[in-house]
Each structure stands twice: as structure tokens, then as C-alpha cells.
Amino acid sequence: MTRRITVLGAGVMGTGITTLALAHGIPVTLVDLETAVLDRARASVGRQLRHAQLLGAAPDVPPGELTTSTSAADCAGSIAVIEAISEHAEQKDKILREVSGIVDPGTVIVSNTSGIPIDELAASVERPDELVGIHFMNPPYLITMVEIARGPRTSDRTMESVRDLLNLVNRRGIAVRDAPGFVTSRLLHPMINNAARIVGEGVADAAEVDELMAGCLGHPTGPLRTADLIGLDNLADSLFALHERLGDPQFLPCEQLLDHVRAGRLGRKSGSGFYEYEEITR
Amino acid sequence: MTTDQAVDSVPSTISSYLETKAGGPVEHDADLAAAGVLTSMVAMEIVVFLESTFGISIVGRDLKLDNFRTVDSMAALVTRLRENRDNA
Ligand SMILES: NC(=O)c1ccc[n+]([C@@H]2O[C@H](COP(=O)([O-])OP(=O)(O)OC[C@H]3O[C@@H](n4cnc5c(N)ncnc54)[C@H](O)[C@@H]3O)[C@@H](O)[C@H]2O)c1
């Protein structure tokens, strides 16, 4: 059997996860709703493969072959399916249901959700023991650590397959107990939300916030550059999903963040967010 | 920007571009990685900038971070790739 994997969703993360797999010689079927999105993703993957090579982040192997499709049914025969569609529980439920009915038993189904509990998503699949969370970090082809979310029903066998899969792409994972936002989003998302709030209150501008967090606290880019990299729409969706599940008001996306989303300033992917970007940086 | 500009202007074209990234003057022999300018994202932006500005493609073994550490090393790469292209 070839080691093909299927990635669902060709946005920021689906594209980056695809690049990671291809760079390690693994063929990928990448699925999204529209051909135009998939065409853009193919171009991004090409750029990202070069980016990985430039930074010495890709092994010296021929890249895997990329196939794109608008049908999730094309996941049949893959060794793993990685769901990276928008952070909306209903949409994830629908696609997980579809995929779960198609793949053979023993195929790991992975969700890259930022924070929806795996056990909640497990209600959508036929074999809850084969569902697991792998929270890849952005950009997945450069960041070597991932957060693994093991649901209460995720089996040992699935955890072994996860380890095999991560070995194939040379990633190290730390498994945590299933909980809204796991560890990283539970900590990062409210920090970004507060950073945006601080800008909204006029305490400091975005560049000053980031420079302070980088220069004083060793943050690699500052929270608002990170926000732009994540995508402000996804950030707002993830915060809403966390607020719904944790009840804590610090997770409610602040107006400053929502204003950007309403204006279509979604961060790097749209060319502007807390910062402006040139075409080539997307 | 045309691709037939004098070779001498290559380093200054590159440094003017980098000054927008660095927010200040950039010496031609300054190590941009040590100065914190050459982040993983900026490195790729520089590659795309050099390709589109000088009409070259940076591929294969040339696509490595070491080539982009200083203005001088970038200018040398651009000059070599332009010569290869013009002699092809
Ligand atoms: N952006 C990040 O930094 C980041 C990091 C880790 C995890 N995540 C999570 O990864 C997932 C994807 O996030 P993103 O930032 O890539 O989002 P995105 O908005 O960039 O992309 C989502 C893609 O999913 C597609 N999609 C939506 N419904 C679909 C369906 N039914 N079938 C096929 N495709 C569908 C959309 O068309 C879009 O292209 C989310 O769960 C998010 O929370 C994001």
C-alpha cells in the first residue's frame, strides 16, 4: 500500500500540512470545496516547498505527488485522513461523518482542531477509538513539535499509528488529555485576544505590543504577528468555540479583532491584518 | 526595475529593499541573521524579491539560507545567476 494521506481543507493549515507531507516524500490528496481554492493551494504548496528547502527543513528526498479534489470521498485508500477545515463544529461533524463511512477500519482520522474536544468530534465517527487530535503548529512544515490530543476513547493502537505518522514527517509530539483548547490554544488564544484589546484601548500599537513581548519576554514574533499568521477569522472562530465550551469571558473575541474580520482584514492570507503584507508573503 | 541595470547597482538595490525590513541602514557585509532581520518569513520574501527584481530563478543548491546572510552574498548570487542566464 502506498503511504498516501488525505488532507481535508486547503486553507492556511491544510496547505501547510500538505507541504510537510510532500516534503517528506508522502503523496497527498488535498480536498476543499472549490477548484479555485485548490488551485491557489497548489501554488502555495509550491512556494512552501521552496521555503522549507531554503530553511533546511525538508529532507533530501523527491517530494510526494499532490492530487487535489473537491470530493472528500477521494480519501479512500489513504493511511490517514487529516481534517483541517474551518473551526466550526457543525462543519467538522458533517465531513467527519462522511469520511468515517468511507475509510477502512484501521485508518486513523486526525483532527487539526485548535480546541474543539476530540471526544465531542468522536460523536461524528463510526469508530471513535480511531479518532485523535494532532494540533499542528503554523507553519507545520517549519515547526517540529505538535500537540497530540488523545480523547478518552482514542485507542492505544491509534496512538501507535500517530507515532508512526509523526515519524514519517519527522515531528515530535506531546500528548495531552482532551480538553477545550488543549494546552497551546488555551494559553495562546486569550493572550492574543488581550493583545488586540490592548491595541483597541490605545495602550500601545500592534508593533509596540509585539516588540515588547519579543524583546522583554522572548516571544519569537509577538502575539499580533502570530495572530496575522494564524488568520484573524480562524482566531475569532476558535475563541468563540473556546468561550462556548469554557464559559470564561476572556475567550470572547474582542471588538478590535472582530472589526478586522468584518473588514476582511484576515491577516497574512488576505494581505492585511494588524500589519500590511506584500502579495508574495501570503 | 529592469534586469539590464548596471551590476554595481545590485547591492544598493538589495540594501534599499532590506532597509524597509530592518527599519534602518543595512551594511553590505552585515550578518542579517545575527541582526535578527533574516527571520524564516523574511528569508523567503527576499528570495521572491530577488527573483522578480533581477529576473532570475533561485533553485536547487542555491536555495539555502547561507546565500542570503549578507547583501554582498546576495549580490554575488544574483550576479552569478544573471551571468549564467545571459550565457545560456
Ligand atoms: N491557522 C492556524 O494557525 C491554525 C493552527 C492550528 C490549528 N488550526 C485549525 O486548523 C483548522 C483549519 O484552519 P485554517 O486556519 O487552515 O482555516 P482556513 O480558513 O485558512 O481554511 C479552512 C479551509 O477549509 C475549507 N472547508 C470548509 N469546509 C469544508 C468542507 N466541508 N470540505 C472541505 N473543505 C472545507 C475552506 O474552504 C477553507 O479553504 C481549524 O480547525 C483551525 O482551528 C489553525
Coordinates of C-alpha atoms and ligand atoms in Angstrom, one line a residue:
Chain A
M1 CA 0.0 0.0 0.0
T2 CA 1.4 3.5 -0.8
R3 CA 1.5 5.8 2.1
R4 CA -0.9 8.4 0.8
I5 CA -2.6 10.7 3.2
T6 CA -5.7 12.8 2.7
V7 CA -5.9 16.4 4.0
L8 CA -9.4 17.9 4.3
G9 CA -9.4 21.7 3.9
A10 CA -6.9 23.6 1.8
G11 CA -6.6 26.8 3.9
V12 CA -3.7 28.0 5.9
M13 CA -3.2 24.7 7.8
G14 CA -4.3 22.2 5.2
T15 CA -1.9 23.7 2.8
G16 CA 1.0 23.7 5.3
I17 CA 0.3 20.1 6.4
T18 CA 0.3 19.1 2.8
T19 CA 3.6 20.8 2.3
L20 CA 5.0 19.0 5.3
A21 CA 3.9 15.5 4.0
L22 CA 5.0 16.2 0.4
A23 CA 8.4 17.4 1.6
H24 CA 8.9 14.0 3.3
G25 CA 8.0 12.2 0.1
I26 CA 4.5 11.3 1.1
P27 CA 1.8 11.7 -1.6
V28 CA -1.2 13.7 -0.6
T29 CA -4.8 14.1 -1.7
L30 CA -5.9 17.6 -0.7
V31 CA -9.6 18.3 -0.6
D32 CA -11.6 21.6 -0.5
L33 CA -15.0 22.8 -1.6
E34 CA -13.9 24.7 -4.7
T35 CA -11.4 24.2 -7.5
A36 CA -10.3 27.9 -7.3
V37 CA -9.2 27.3 -3.7
L38 CA -7.4 24.2 -4.6
D39 CA -5.6 26.0 -7.4
R40 CA -4.4 28.7 -5.0
A41 CA -3.4 26.0 -2.5
R42 CA -1.3 24.2 -5.2
A43 CA 0.6 27.4 -5.9
S44 CA 1.1 28.0 -2.1
V45 CA 2.4 24.4 -1.7
G46 CA 5.0 25.1 -4.4
R47 CA 6.2 28.2 -2.6
Q48 CA 6.2 26.5 0.8
L49 CA 8.2 23.6 -0.5
R50 CA 10.8 26.1 -1.6
H51 CA 10.6 27.8 1.7
A52 CA 11.2 24.5 3.6
Q53 CA 14.2 23.8 1.3
L54 CA 15.6 27.3 1.9
L55 CA 15.5 26.8 5.6
G56 CA 16.9 23.3 5.5
A57 CA 13.6 22.0 6.8
A58 CA 13.0 19.4 4.1
P59 CA 14.9 16.1 3.8
D60 CA 16.7 15.4 0.6
V61 CA 14.0 13.2 -0.9
P62 CA 11.9 13.7 -4.0
P63 CA 8.6 15.4 -3.0
G64 CA 5.4 13.3 -2.9
E65 CA 2.8 13.8 -5.6
L66 CA -0.1 16.2 -4.9
T67 CA -3.6 15.4 -6.0
T68 CA -6.4 17.8 -5.4
S69 CA -10.1 17.0 -5.2
T70 CA -13.4 18.6 -4.3
S71 CA -14.7 15.3 -3.0
A72 CA -13.9 14.0 0.5
A73 CA -14.7 10.5 -0.9
D74 CA -11.3 10.5 -2.5
C75 CA -9.8 9.8 0.9
A76 CA -10.5 6.1 0.2
G77 CA -7.3 4.1 0.5
S78 CA -5.3 6.7 2.5
I79 CA -3.3 5.6 5.5
A80 CA -4.6 8.6 7.4
V81 CA -7.1 11.4 6.9
I82 CA -6.3 14.8 8.5
E83 CA -9.2 17.1 8.9
A84 CA -8.2 20.8 8.7
I85 CA -11.4 22.6 7.7
S86 CA -12.7 25.7 9.3
E87 CA -13.2 25.7 13.1
H88 CA -17.0 25.1 13.1
A89 CA -18.2 22.1 15.0
E90 CA -21.2 21.5 12.6
Q91 CA -19.0 21.5 9.5
K92 CA -16.5 19.2 11.1
D93 CA -19.3 16.9 12.2
K94 CA -20.6 16.7 8.6
I95 CA -17.3 15.9 7.0
L96 CA -16.1 13.5 9.7
R97 CA -19.3 11.6 9.3
E98 CA -18.8 11.3 5.5
V99 CA -15.1 10.3 5.8
S100 CA -15.7 7.8 8.6
G101 CA -18.2 5.9 6.4
I102 CA -15.6 5.7 3.6
V103 CA -12.3 4.8 5.1
D104 CA -11.3 1.2 6.0
P105 CA -11.2 0.2 9.7
G106 CA -7.7 0.9 11.0
T107 CA -7.4 4.2 9.1
V108 CA -6.5 7.0 11.6
I109 CA -8.8 10.0 11.4
V110 CA -7.0 13.1 12.7
S111 CA -8.5 16.4 13.5
N112 CA -6.3 19.5 13.5
T113 CA -8.9 21.5 15.5
S114 CA -7.5 24.3 17.6
G115 CA -9.6 23.5 20.5
I116 CA -12.9 21.5 20.0
P117 CA -12.6 18.5 22.3
I118 CA -11.8 15.3 20.4
D119 CA -14.4 13.4 22.3
E120 CA -17.1 15.8 21.1
L121 CA -15.9 15.2 17.5
A122 CA -15.9 11.5 18.2
A123 CA -19.7 11.5 18.2
S124 CA -19.4 12.0 14.4
V125 CA -17.3 9.0 13.5
E126 CA -18.2 5.3 13.3
R127 CA -15.1 4.2 15.3
P128 CA -14.3 6.8 18.0
D129 CA -11.2 4.8 19.0
E130 CA -9.6 5.7 15.7
L131 CA -10.1 9.5 16.1
V132 CA -7.3 11.6 17.5
G133 CA -6.3 15.3 17.6
I134 CA -3.0 16.4 16.2
H135 CA -2.7 20.1 16.6
F136 CA 0.0 21.1 14.1
M137 CA 1.6 24.5 14.6
N138 CA 1.7 27.1 11.9
P139 CA 3.6 26.8 9.7
P140 CA 3.5 23.0 10.0
Y141 CA 6.4 22.5 7.6
L142 CA 8.7 24.6 9.8
I143 CA 7.6 23.9 13.4
T144 CA 8.8 20.5 14.5
M145 CA 6.6 20.0 17.6
V146 CA 2.9 19.1 17.6
E147 CA 0.4 18.8 20.4
I148 CA -1.4 15.5 20.4
A149 CA -4.9 15.4 21.9
R150 CA -5.9 11.9 23.0
G151 CA -9.6 11.6 23.5
P152 CA -10.9 9.3 26.3
R153 CA -12.0 6.8 23.6
T154 CA -8.8 7.1 21.4
S155 CA -7.2 3.6 21.4
D156 CA -3.6 2.6 22.1
R157 CA -3.4 1.3 18.5
T158 CA -4.4 4.7 17.2
M159 CA -1.7 6.4 19.4
E160 CA 0.8 4.0 17.8
S161 CA -0.3 4.9 14.3
V162 CA 0.0 8.6 15.3
R163 CA 3.6 8.0 16.4
D164 CA 4.3 6.2 13.1
L165 CA 2.8 9.1 11.1
L166 CA 4.7 11.7 13.0
N167 CA 7.9 9.7 12.5
L168 CA 7.3 9.8 8.7
V169 CA 7.2 13.6 8.8
N170 CA 9.9 13.9 11.4
R171 CA 7.7 15.6 14.1
R172 CA 7.8 15.2 17.8
G173 CA 4.5 15.3 19.7
I174 CA 3.4 15.7 23.3
A175 CA 0.2 14.0 24.1
V176 CA -2.2 15.8 26.4
R177 CA -5.6 15.0 27.9
D178 CA -8.6 16.1 25.8
A179 CA -9.9 19.5 27.0
P180 CA -11.2 22.6 25.2
G181 CA -8.1 24.3 23.6
F182 CA -5.8 21.6 24.9
V183 CA -2.7 23.4 26.3
T184 CA -1.5 25.7 23.5
S185 CA -4.7 27.3 22.4
R186 CA -6.0 27.6 25.9
L187 CA -2.9 29.7 26.6
L188 CA -2.2 31.4 23.3
H189 CA -5.7 32.5 22.2
P190 CA -6.6 34.6 25.2
M191 CA -3.1 36.2 25.1
I192 CA -3.7 37.2 21.5
N193 CA -7.2 38.4 22.4
N194 CA -5.8 40.6 25.2
A195 CA -3.1 41.9 22.9
A196 CA -5.8 43.0 20.5
R197 CA -7.8 44.5 23.3
I198 CA -4.7 46.5 24.5
V199 CA -4.3 47.9 21.0
G200 CA -8.0 48.8 20.9
E201 CA -7.7 50.6 24.2
G202 CA -4.8 52.7 22.8
V203 CA -2.3 51.5 25.4
A204 CA 0.2 50.7 22.7
D205 CA 0.1 50.0 18.9
A206 CA 0.5 46.5 17.4
A207 CA 4.2 46.9 16.7
E208 CA 4.9 48.1 20.2
V209 CA 3.0 45.2 21.8
D210 CA 4.9 42.7 19.7
E211 CA 8.3 44.4 20.2
L212 CA 7.7 44.4 24.0
M213 CA 6.7 40.7 24.0
A214 CA 9.6 39.8 21.8
G215 CA 12.3 42.0 23.4
C216 CA 11.2 41.6 27.1
L217 CA 9.7 38.1 27.2
G218 CA 11.4 36.3 24.3
H219 CA 8.3 35.7 22.3
P220 CA 9.5 34.8 18.7
T221 CA 7.3 37.3 16.8
G222 CA 4.9 38.9 19.3
P223 CA 1.3 37.9 19.7
L224 CA -0.2 40.1 16.9
R225 CA 2.2 39.0 14.2
T226 CA 1.3 35.5 15.3
A227 CA -2.4 36.4 15.0
D228 CA -1.9 37.6 11.5
L229 CA -0.1 34.3 10.6
I230 CA -2.9 32.3 12.1
G231 CA -5.7 34.2 10.3
L232 CA -7.9 36.6 12.3
D233 CA -11.1 34.8 11.1
N234 CA -9.9 31.5 12.4
L235 CA -8.8 33.1 15.6
A236 CA -12.2 34.6 16.2
D237 CA -13.9 31.3 15.4
S238 CA -11.5 29.4 17.7
L239 CA -12.1 31.9 20.5
F240 CA -15.9 31.6 20.1
A241 CA -15.6 27.8 20.2
L242 CA -13.5 28.0 23.4
H243 CA -15.8 30.5 25.0
E244 CA -18.8 28.3 24.3
R245 CA -17.1 25.4 26.0
L246 CA -15.2 27.1 28.8
G247 CA -17.6 30.0 29.6
D248 CA -14.7 32.2 30.6
P249 CA -15.3 35.8 29.2
Q250 CA -11.6 36.2 28.4
F251 CA -12.2 33.9 25.4
L252 CA -14.9 36.1 23.9
P253 CA -13.2 37.7 20.8
C254 CA -12.7 41.5 21.5
E255 CA -14.2 44.2 19.2
Q256 CA -10.7 45.1 17.8
L257 CA -10.3 41.6 16.5
L258 CA -13.9 41.3 15.2
D259 CA -13.6 44.7 13.4
H260 CA -10.7 43.4 11.4
V261 CA -12.6 40.2 10.5
R262 CA -15.7 42.2 9.5
A263 CA -13.5 44.4 7.3
G264 CA -12.0 41.4 5.6
R265 CA -8.5 42.1 7.1
L266 CA -7.8 38.5 8.0
G267 CA -4.0 38.7 8.4
R268 CA -1.3 37.4 6.1
K269 CA -3.7 35.4 4.0
S270 CA -5.7 38.5 2.9
G271 CA -2.7 40.9 2.7
S272 CA -3.5 42.9 5.8
G273 CA -4.5 42.4 9.5
F274 CA -2.7 44.1 12.4
Y275 CA 0.1 44.6 9.7
E276 CA 0.2 45.1 6.0
Y277 CA 1.7 42.3 3.8
E278 CA 3.1 42.2 0.3
E279 CA 1.5 39.8 -2.2
I280 CA 4.4 37.4 -2.0
T281 CA 4.3 36.8 1.7
R282 CA 0.9 35.0 1.6
Chain B
M1 CA 13.0 47.7 -12.3
T2 CA 14.8 46.4 -15.4
T3 CA 17.1 43.5 -15.5
D4 CA 19.8 45.3 -17.6
Q5 CA 20.8 47.8 -14.9
A6 CA 24.5 48.1 -14.1
V7 CA 25.9 45.3 -12.0
D8 CA 27.1 47.9 -9.4
S9 CA 23.5 48.8 -8.6
V10 CA 22.7 45.3 -7.5
P11 CA 24.0 45.6 -3.9
S12 CA 22.3 49.0 -3.4
T13 CA 19.0 47.8 -4.8
I14 CA 19.2 44.9 -2.4
S15 CA 20.1 47.1 0.6
S16 CA 17.4 49.6 -0.1
Y17 CA 14.9 46.7 0.0
L18 CA 16.3 45.3 3.2
E19 CA 16.3 48.7 4.9
T20 CA 12.5 48.6 4.7
K21 CA 12.6 45.2 6.6
A22 CA 15.3 46.2 9.0
G23 CA 13.9 49.7 9.7
G24 CA 17.4 51.2 9.4
P25 CA 20.6 51.2 7.3
V26 CA 22.0 47.9 6.3
E27 CA 25.7 47.5 5.8
H28 CA 26.6 45.3 2.8
D29 CA 28.7 42.9 4.9
A30 CA 26.3 42.8 8.0
D31 CA 25.1 39.4 9.0
L32 CA 21.4 39.7 8.7
A33 CA 20.7 36.5 10.6
A34 CA 22.7 37.7 13.6
A35 CA 20.9 41.1 13.4
G36 CA 17.6 39.3 13.6
V37 CA 16.4 40.6 10.2
L38 CA 16.6 37.3 8.4
T39 CA 13.6 35.6 10.0
S40 CA 12.1 32.5 8.4
M41 CA 9.4 34.6 6.7
V42 CA 11.7 37.4 5.6
A43 CA 14.1 34.9 4.1
M44 CA 11.5 33.7 1.7
E45 CA 10.3 37.3 0.9
I46 CA 13.9 38.1 0.0
V47 CA 14.1 35.2 -2.4
V48 CA 11.0 36.2 -4.2
F49 CA 12.1 39.9 -4.3
L50 CA 15.5 38.9 -5.8
E51 CA 13.8 36.7 -8.4
S52 CA 11.3 39.2 -9.5
T53 CA 13.6 42.2 -9.4
F54 CA 16.5 40.6 -11.2
G55 CA 14.7 38.1 -13.5
I56 CA 16.5 35.1 -12.1
S57 CA 15.3 31.8 -10.5
I58 CA 17.0 30.6 -7.4
V59 CA 16.7 26.9 -7.3
G60 CA 18.4 23.7 -6.3
R61 CA 21.5 24.0 -4.2
D62 CA 21.4 27.8 -4.4
L63 CA 18.3 27.9 -2.4
K64 CA 20.0 27.8 1.0
L65 CA 19.9 30.3 3.8
D66 CA 23.7 30.9 3.7
N67 CA 23.3 32.7 0.4
F68 CA 21.1 35.3 2.0
R69 CA 23.1 36.3 5.1
T70 CA 24.6 39.5 3.8
V71 CA 23.9 42.0 1.0
D72 CA 27.3 41.0 -0.5
S73 CA 26.5 37.3 -0.6
M74 CA 23.1 38.0 -2.2
A75 CA 24.7 40.3 -4.8
A76 CA 27.2 37.6 -5.7
L77 CA 24.4 35.1 -6.2
V78 CA 22.4 37.5 -8.3
T79 CA 25.4 38.4 -10.4
R80 CA 26.3 34.7 -11.0
L81 CA 22.8 33.7 -11.9
R82 CA 22.4 36.6 -14.3
E83 CA 25.7 35.7 -16.0
N84 CA 24.6 32.0 -16.3
R85 CA 21.3 33.2 -17.7
D86 CA 22.9 35.6 -20.2
N87 CA 25.4 33.0 -21.3
A88 CA 22.8 30.3 -21.7
Ligands
LIG1 N1 -4.4 28.9 11.3 C1 -3.7 28.4 12.3 O1 -2.6 28.9 12.7 C2 -4.1 27.1 12.9 C3 -3.2 26.4 13.7 C4 -3.6 25.1 14.3 C5 -4.9 24.6 14.0 N2 -5.7 25.3 13.3 C6 -7.1 24.7 13.0 O2 -7.0 24.1 11.7 C7 -8.2 24.2 11.0 C8 -8.1 24.9 9.7 O3 -7.7 26.3 10.0 P1 -7.2 27.2 8.9 O4 -6.5 28.3 9.6 O5 -6.4 26.5 7.9 O6 -8.5 27.7 8.2 P2 -8.7 28.4 6.8 O7 -9.9 29.3 6.9 O8 -7.5 29.0 6.3 O9 -9.1 27.2 5.8 C9 -10.2 26.4 6.0 C10 -10.5 25.7 4.7 O10 -11.4 24.7 4.9 C11 -12.3 24.7 3.8 N3 -13.5 24.0 4.1 C12 -14.5 24.4 4.9 N4 -15.5 23.5 5.0 C13 -15.1 22.4 4.2 C14 -15.6 21.2 3.8 N5 -16.8 20.8 4.3 N6 -14.9 20.4 3.0 C15 -13.7 20.8 2.5 N7 -13.2 21.9 2.8 C16 -13.8 22.8 3.6 C17 -12.5 26.1 3.5 O11 -12.9 26.3 2.1 C18 -11.0 26.7 3.7 O12 -10.3 26.6 2.5 C19 -9.2 24.8 12.0 O13 -9.8 23.8 12.8 C20 -8.2 25.6 12.9 O14 -8.8 26.0 14.1 C21 -5.4 26.5 12.7

